[in-house]
């Protein structure tokens, strides 16, 4: 029997509508019940494309005993972070203060007034890897709320006193000068991975806005016509385009890489990432005229047109990491699958070019990735570049057709104004810079959708 979430429109909330948990959406009904029964609130925040959200659902929220414990001891509320970014921001700050880190799924325990006093992210169904099992945590929090209200009041007051400070801008007394730009550049250069590109170590996110800053810093000529600022951008864009974080078959970027080499991603695809990255590659192409940058920009926007665009003109929010209950299953390959689709000769060449092996690089299968572009690879392997390019292009087309017959990841068809604005911007710029009439039409249709529906 479905719970209250069956009446919601969010795809994420609807995913949980048949859990045995007595879920509420955020609202007065849940808060009033918590006050009337003097029960703590269990607030769970996630989003539809989140792999570990699915894991916690399968392990805990679909488990009858755990659900019974939740229903007995708590008023349980589910929130889609993309639908309520305001709630997500407040309670994420609280969890980061309580634990030193954050992420999704986010699990926060609140007083009936909505004040956080404990929380974390993913919890396993039993004690594992130093994490408490979710049932043990539920019992502990329930007992603490019943027997230690004074201590809980102290914690909530401390959090209330501190929350909001991290996002406050201090009044400045020194004029803004170019020194701010130089300091920002130095900080980015200090954290740059000179081997694999990108900033910091694993997990590695494609930090689009930092790379946009480096492009603009280069444009101002602080290092001349070429320099380390542009080098950092070019190396990062090349490594991401060659890695598994980029969907080599269908175009578009997964959310982030779990390793430092951009090889193994979390496979969800988010609209905002692809809007910002398509524009970044476009801007890099305008600076360098490198064919790689234009190709990735176009393939990413083509993916959005093909798979993430509503007939009315809106752009969908996300595609899931999981299909058939497994992360990445839709995107990975075996050598035999590729040879069956392309034939032995071309299949072997395609496998070699994209690093496909019998032992695989992800749970026995392969995330396609490239060690280098077509021309240098062909030269190093004694192949004519035009012949290799033909095999690669045909292989991508055939494998995409083959992949279409698989069970697709869930698509979150929410249309969010802010993320659509980012993608509208990218389509508009690309239409002008690349002379793509189809991009212009997509932008016009999306703008019309904004005016009429939003």
XYZ file of C-alpha atoms in Angstrom:
454
model
C 0.000 0.000 0.000
C 1.475 3.387 -0.928
C 2.334 6.047 1.646
C 1.599 9.793 1.479
C 4.328 10.423 -1.108
C 2.129 8.848 -3.776
C 0.412 12.249 -4.126
C 3.673 14.133 -4.840
C 5.030 15.124 -8.266
C 8.770 14.836 -7.546
C 10.220 11.685 -9.180
C 12.478 11.241 -6.134
C 9.582 11.298 -3.682
C 7.566 8.981 -5.909
C 10.461 6.495 -5.813
C 9.734 6.152 -2.086
C 5.943 6.114 -2.327
C 5.756 2.328 -1.856
C 8.238 2.031 1.014
C 6.764 0.538 4.209
C 7.975 3.729 5.929
C 5.138 6.102 6.860
C 6.751 8.965 4.932
C 5.443 12.518 4.967
C 6.409 15.255 2.538
C 7.720 18.400 4.228
C 4.786 20.413 5.545
C 2.603 21.384 8.449
C 0.921 17.970 8.743
C 4.179 16.235 9.640
C 5.370 19.001 11.971
C 2.037 19.163 13.797
C 1.991 15.391 14.311
C 5.526 15.468 15.740
C 4.468 18.163 18.214
C 1.217 16.423 19.147
C 2.940 13.083 19.811
C 6.210 14.608 21.080
C 8.248 12.544 18.639
C 11.524 13.498 16.994
C 11.539 13.984 13.233
C 13.677 11.820 10.959
C 14.403 13.994 7.921
C 15.865 12.206 4.879
C 17.055 14.402 1.993
C 18.283 13.112 -1.365
C 17.678 13.284 -5.074
C 16.538 10.909 -7.796
C 19.897 10.276 -9.487
C 21.851 9.606 -6.258
C 23.359 6.102 -6.133
C 23.798 5.913 -2.358
C 20.242 7.191 -1.874
C 19.094 4.099 -3.778
C 21.379 1.880 -1.721
C 19.987 3.163 1.575
C 16.443 2.765 0.277
C 17.022 -0.880 -0.678
C 18.870 -1.707 2.525
C 16.796 0.197 5.081
C 13.668 1.959 3.822
C 12.357 -1.199 2.135
C 13.185 -3.370 5.154
C 10.033 -4.140 7.149
C 11.730 -4.257 10.556
C 13.664 -1.018 10.061
C 10.554 0.689 8.669
C 8.549 -0.454 11.696
C 11.184 1.040 14.002
C 11.069 4.335 12.091
C 7.276 4.393 12.207
C 7.183 3.665 15.950
C 9.812 6.147 17.105
C 9.802 9.009 14.580
C 7.791 11.160 12.239
C 9.652 10.517 8.978
C 9.894 13.190 6.277
C 11.317 12.823 2.752
C 12.651 15.859 0.849
C 13.922 16.179 -2.714
C 16.916 18.502 -2.431
C 16.337 19.774 -5.967
C 12.740 20.692 -5.115
C 13.659 22.299 -1.770
C 17.229 23.625 -1.985
C 16.391 25.992 0.892
C 15.786 23.125 3.322
C 18.768 21.221 1.966
C 21.084 24.194 2.546
C 19.972 24.705 6.153
C 20.189 21.076 7.233
C 23.360 20.368 5.252
C 25.069 23.140 7.191
C 23.853 21.562 10.428
C 25.136 18.097 9.453
C 28.500 19.545 8.447
C 28.782 21.239 11.836
C 27.798 18.050 13.657
C 30.004 15.625 11.719
C 32.594 17.634 9.763
C 31.278 16.454 6.396
C 28.110 16.179 4.369
C 26.536 14.520 1.354
C 23.498 12.594 0.193
C 21.508 10.778 1.298
C 21.387 13.140 4.246
C 19.843 11.880 7.484
C 18.975 14.531 10.077
C 17.165 14.159 13.388
C 15.068 17.165 14.421
C 12.984 18.275 17.348
C 9.261 18.681 16.581
C 10.029 22.385 16.008
C 12.416 21.434 13.185
C 15.650 22.125 15.100
C 18.479 19.685 14.186
C 20.297 17.863 16.982
C 21.942 14.838 15.290
C 22.611 13.567 11.792
C 24.856 12.174 9.122
C 24.649 10.878 5.576
C 24.414 7.218 4.531
C 24.024 4.621 7.287
C 24.246 0.854 6.592
C 21.612 -1.576 7.874
C 24.101 -3.072 10.327
C 27.380 -1.951 11.934
C 29.928 -1.763 9.131
C 33.290 -0.086 8.428
C 33.164 1.947 11.620
C 29.632 3.222 10.930
C 26.746 2.392 13.257
C 23.965 0.316 11.778
C 20.826 2.311 11.044
C 18.596 0.370 13.530
C 21.107 0.913 16.345
C 21.275 4.606 15.473
C 17.470 4.893 15.457
C 17.175 3.340 18.906
C 19.978 5.492 20.293
C 18.485 8.742 18.985
C 14.995 7.812 20.158
C 16.260 7.031 23.678
C 18.287 10.253 23.776
C 15.249 12.299 22.791
C 13.129 10.621 25.473
C 15.670 10.839 28.285
C 18.082 13.708 27.523
C 16.012 16.662 26.367
C 18.254 19.059 28.265
C 21.314 17.929 26.346
C 19.394 18.046 23.072
C 18.318 21.600 23.871
C 21.941 22.563 24.482
C 22.996 21.095 21.101
C 20.198 22.782 19.186
C 21.026 26.137 20.768
C 24.720 25.804 19.929
C 23.863 24.985 16.317
C 21.402 27.873 16.124
C 24.042 30.272 17.416
C 26.603 29.142 14.827
C 24.499 28.471 11.737
C 24.640 31.009 8.968
C 28.080 32.323 9.896
C 29.890 30.357 7.193
C 27.875 32.024 4.445
C 28.128 35.547 5.808
C 30.364 37.975 3.972
C 32.419 40.152 6.290
C 32.459 43.863 5.629
C 35.636 44.763 3.760
C 37.873 47.737 4.508
C 40.386 47.284 1.684
C 39.523 48.213 -1.924
C 39.214 45.350 -4.407
C 42.206 45.311 -6.734
C 43.798 42.976 -9.253
C 45.687 41.449 -6.342
C 42.516 39.490 -5.561
C 42.719 37.878 -9.003
C 46.394 37.044 -8.585
C 45.749 35.492 -5.186
C 42.887 33.411 -6.602
C 45.116 32.214 -9.442
C 47.914 31.290 -7.016
C 45.514 29.298 -4.835
C 44.188 27.367 -7.848
C 47.702 26.724 -9.179
C 48.797 25.414 -5.780
C 46.012 22.822 -5.738
C 46.323 21.826 -9.403
C 47.024 18.211 -10.401
C 49.736 18.645 -13.018
C 49.527 14.996 -14.119
C 45.784 14.406 -14.490
C 44.399 17.922 -14.483
C 41.742 19.217 -12.145
C 41.944 20.525 -8.619
C 42.758 18.430 -5.594
C 42.700 14.665 -5.236
C 39.997 12.012 -5.347
C 37.070 12.295 -5.419
C 37.502 14.811 -8.212
C 34.765 17.150 -9.379
C 34.800 19.101 -12.652
C 35.024 22.579 -11.153
C 33.698 24.481 -14.131
C 33.686 27.948 -12.603
C 37.294 27.746 -11.413
C 38.361 26.763 -14.926
C 36.248 29.595 -16.379
C 38.126 31.946 -14.064
C 41.463 30.633 -15.374
C 40.308 31.229 -18.960
C 39.419 34.815 -18.109
C 42.673 35.273 -16.226
C 44.462 34.088 -19.362
C 42.367 36.462 -21.480
C 43.640 39.398 -19.432
C 47.159 38.459 -20.504
C 48.846 38.155 -17.130
C 51.038 35.347 -18.518
C 51.204 36.441 -22.143
C 49.736 34.675 -25.155
C 50.304 31.264 -23.580
C 51.055 30.354 -20.021
C 50.332 28.113 -17.066
C 46.789 29.481 -16.647
C 45.744 28.235 -20.094
C 47.830 25.081 -19.701
C 45.857 24.135 -16.585
C 42.570 24.532 -18.443
C 43.703 22.602 -21.526
C 45.166 19.685 -19.556
C 42.032 19.371 -17.413
C 39.657 19.506 -20.372
C 41.699 16.959 -22.309
C 41.902 14.510 -19.403
C 38.195 14.802 -18.595
C 37.248 14.329 -22.264
C 39.382 11.193 -22.469
C 38.246 9.736 -19.139
C 35.284 7.741 -17.939
C 33.669 10.807 -16.410
C 32.709 11.634 -19.996
C 30.198 9.337 -21.688
C 32.277 8.289 -24.707
C 29.262 6.741 -26.461
C 26.387 9.109 -25.788
C 28.063 12.374 -24.834
C 27.593 14.341 -21.648
C 29.382 14.228 -18.304
C 28.745 12.145 -15.221
C 28.700 14.012 -11.939
C 32.212 13.368 -10.609
C 35.102 10.924 -10.602
C 35.740 8.652 -7.634
C 39.451 8.517 -8.520
C 42.041 11.146 -9.406
C 42.327 10.121 -13.089
C 38.744 10.895 -14.156
C 38.256 7.174 -14.880
C 35.538 5.784 -12.584
C 32.594 8.151 -12.101
C 29.461 8.160 -10.093
C 27.308 7.705 -13.155
C 24.466 10.158 -12.596
C 24.261 12.985 -15.128
C 23.077 16.374 -13.893
C 21.703 19.131 -16.109
C 23.648 21.906 -14.397
C 27.000 20.111 -14.782
C 26.434 19.598 -18.482
C 25.272 23.182 -19.005
C 28.402 24.578 -17.365
C 30.807 22.089 -18.960
C 29.410 22.516 -22.474
C 29.918 26.268 -22.120
C 33.413 25.791 -20.690
C 34.492 23.620 -23.625
C 32.918 26.123 -26.009
C 34.864 28.982 -24.430
C 38.066 26.933 -24.572
C 37.429 26.301 -28.274
C 37.033 30.041 -28.880
C 40.423 30.602 -27.248
C 42.396 27.644 -28.650
C 40.427 26.541 -31.734
C 41.184 22.981 -30.680
C 38.820 20.494 -32.434
C 38.583 18.458 -29.207
C 36.976 21.333 -27.342
C 34.369 21.918 -30.043
C 33.609 18.190 -30.315
C 32.950 17.792 -26.603
C 30.813 20.948 -26.456
C 28.679 19.751 -29.368
C 28.402 16.150 -28.214
C 27.289 17.330 -24.764
C 24.636 19.674 -26.154
C 23.525 17.030 -28.663
C 23.049 14.605 -25.751
C 20.841 17.170 -23.991
C 18.749 17.653 -27.133
C 18.396 13.914 -27.628
C 17.780 12.693 -24.085
C 17.068 15.610 -21.738
C 14.651 17.869 -23.610
C 10.903 17.922 -23.077
C 8.693 18.264 -26.184
C 7.451 21.576 -24.746
C 11.006 22.939 -24.593
C 12.036 22.437 -20.970
C 15.219 20.594 -19.995
C 15.024 17.671 -17.569
C 17.011 17.650 -14.337
C 19.011 14.423 -14.220
C 19.610 10.834 -15.252
C 20.131 8.160 -12.644
C 23.379 6.367 -11.865
C 21.620 3.008 -11.539
C 19.637 0.715 -13.804
C 18.339 -2.751 -12.971
C 19.547 -2.147 -9.428
C 23.218 -1.746 -10.381
C 25.310 1.397 -10.579
C 26.656 2.093 -14.056
C 25.172 -1.014 -15.678
C 23.777 0.977 -18.604
C 27.192 2.492 -19.435
C 29.730 -0.365 -19.148
C 30.864 -2.993 -21.659
C 32.693 -6.289 -22.096
C 35.053 -6.920 -25.029
C 32.680 -9.616 -26.282
C 29.711 -7.223 -26.380
C 31.686 -4.761 -28.466
C 32.994 -7.410 -30.882
C 29.461 -8.773 -31.286
C 28.245 -5.313 -32.272
C 31.177 -4.219 -34.473
C 32.674 -7.474 -35.753
C 35.955 -9.000 -34.621
C 38.382 -6.804 -36.587
C 36.852 -3.406 -35.911
C 35.786 -4.535 -32.458
C 39.379 -5.354 -31.498
C 40.603 -1.959 -32.713
C 37.771 -0.160 -30.909
C 38.479 -2.124 -27.710
C 42.153 -1.232 -27.870
C 41.487 2.463 -28.493
C 39.026 2.729 -25.587
C 41.005 0.633 -23.103
C 38.583 -2.314 -23.017
C 40.093 -5.488 -21.525
C 38.894 -8.906 -20.440
C 39.397 -8.108 -16.731
C 37.772 -4.660 -16.977
C 38.220 -1.512 -14.917
C 34.859 -1.476 -13.084
C 33.497 -4.586 -11.379
C 34.646 -6.882 -14.187
C 33.361 -4.666 -16.990
C 34.731 -1.634 -18.763
C 34.156 2.093 -18.580
C 35.286 3.370 -21.965
C 38.199 5.806 -21.839
C 40.925 7.037 -24.170
C 44.641 7.339 -23.575
C 44.971 9.944 -26.347
C 43.210 11.415 -29.361
C 42.874 9.629 -32.722
C 45.877 11.048 -34.598
C 48.615 10.296 -32.025
C 47.071 6.927 -31.192
C 46.953 5.959 -34.885
C 50.565 6.993 -35.378
C 51.697 4.976 -32.369
C 49.836 1.865 -33.536
C 50.643 2.011 -37.229
C 47.088 2.818 -38.311
C 45.944 5.407 -40.858
C 44.280 8.228 -38.861
C 41.319 8.455 -41.231
C 40.750 4.689 -40.969
C 40.857 4.778 -37.176
C 38.523 7.778 -37.102
C 36.027 5.918 -39.289
C 36.107 2.889 -36.954
C 35.686 5.098 -33.862
C 32.787 7.076 -35.368
C 30.989 3.963 -36.601
C 31.633 2.168 -33.330
C 30.143 4.983 -31.267
C 27.061 5.094 -33.465
C 26.502 1.321 -33.403
C 27.143 0.998 -29.669
C 24.768 3.832 -28.917
C 22.098 2.023 -30.927
C 22.958 -1.179 -29.072
C 22.842 0.578 -25.711
C 19.402 1.988 -26.480
C 18.054 -1.566 -26.204
C 19.214 -1.824 -22.596
C 17.088 -0.853 -19.602
C 17.615 2.882 -19.253
C 18.420 4.667 -16.004
C 15.531 6.614 -14.542
C 15.257 10.150 -15.876
C 14.190 12.875 -13.461
C 11.826 14.951 -15.577
C 11.530 17.854 -13.143
C 12.091 21.163 -14.935
C 13.973 23.568 -12.652
C 14.127 27.237 -13.614
C 17.694 27.877 -12.464
C 19.216 24.844 -14.184
C 17.205 25.536 -17.334
C 18.590 29.067 -17.303
C 22.120 27.681 -17.318
C 21.375 25.398 -20.255
C 19.528 28.124 -22.163
C 22.632 30.298 -21.807
C 24.855 27.504 -23.149
C 22.638 26.720 -26.145
C 22.413 30.407 -27.007
C 26.173 30.961 -26.932
C 26.847 27.761 -28.875
C 24.261 28.675 -31.516
C 26.057 31.953 -32.185
C 29.635 30.703 -31.910
C 29.183 27.482 -33.897
C 26.469 28.491 -36.330
C 24.112 25.744 -35.159
C 20.522 26.545 -36.116
C 19.222 23.582 -34.092
C 20.792 25.021 -30.948
C 19.140 28.371 -31.652
C 15.759 26.702 -32.050
C 16.219 24.791 -28.794
C 17.077 28.048 -27.023
C 14.082 29.877 -28.477
C 11.724 27.027 -27.561
C 13.126 26.865 -24.039
C 12.762 30.635 -23.592
C 9.173 30.378 -24.807
C 8.526 27.605 -22.288
C 9.885 29.865 -19.532
C 7.549 32.693 -20.461
C 4.475 30.498 -20.866
C 4.869 27.859 -18.136
C 7.215 29.257 -15.494
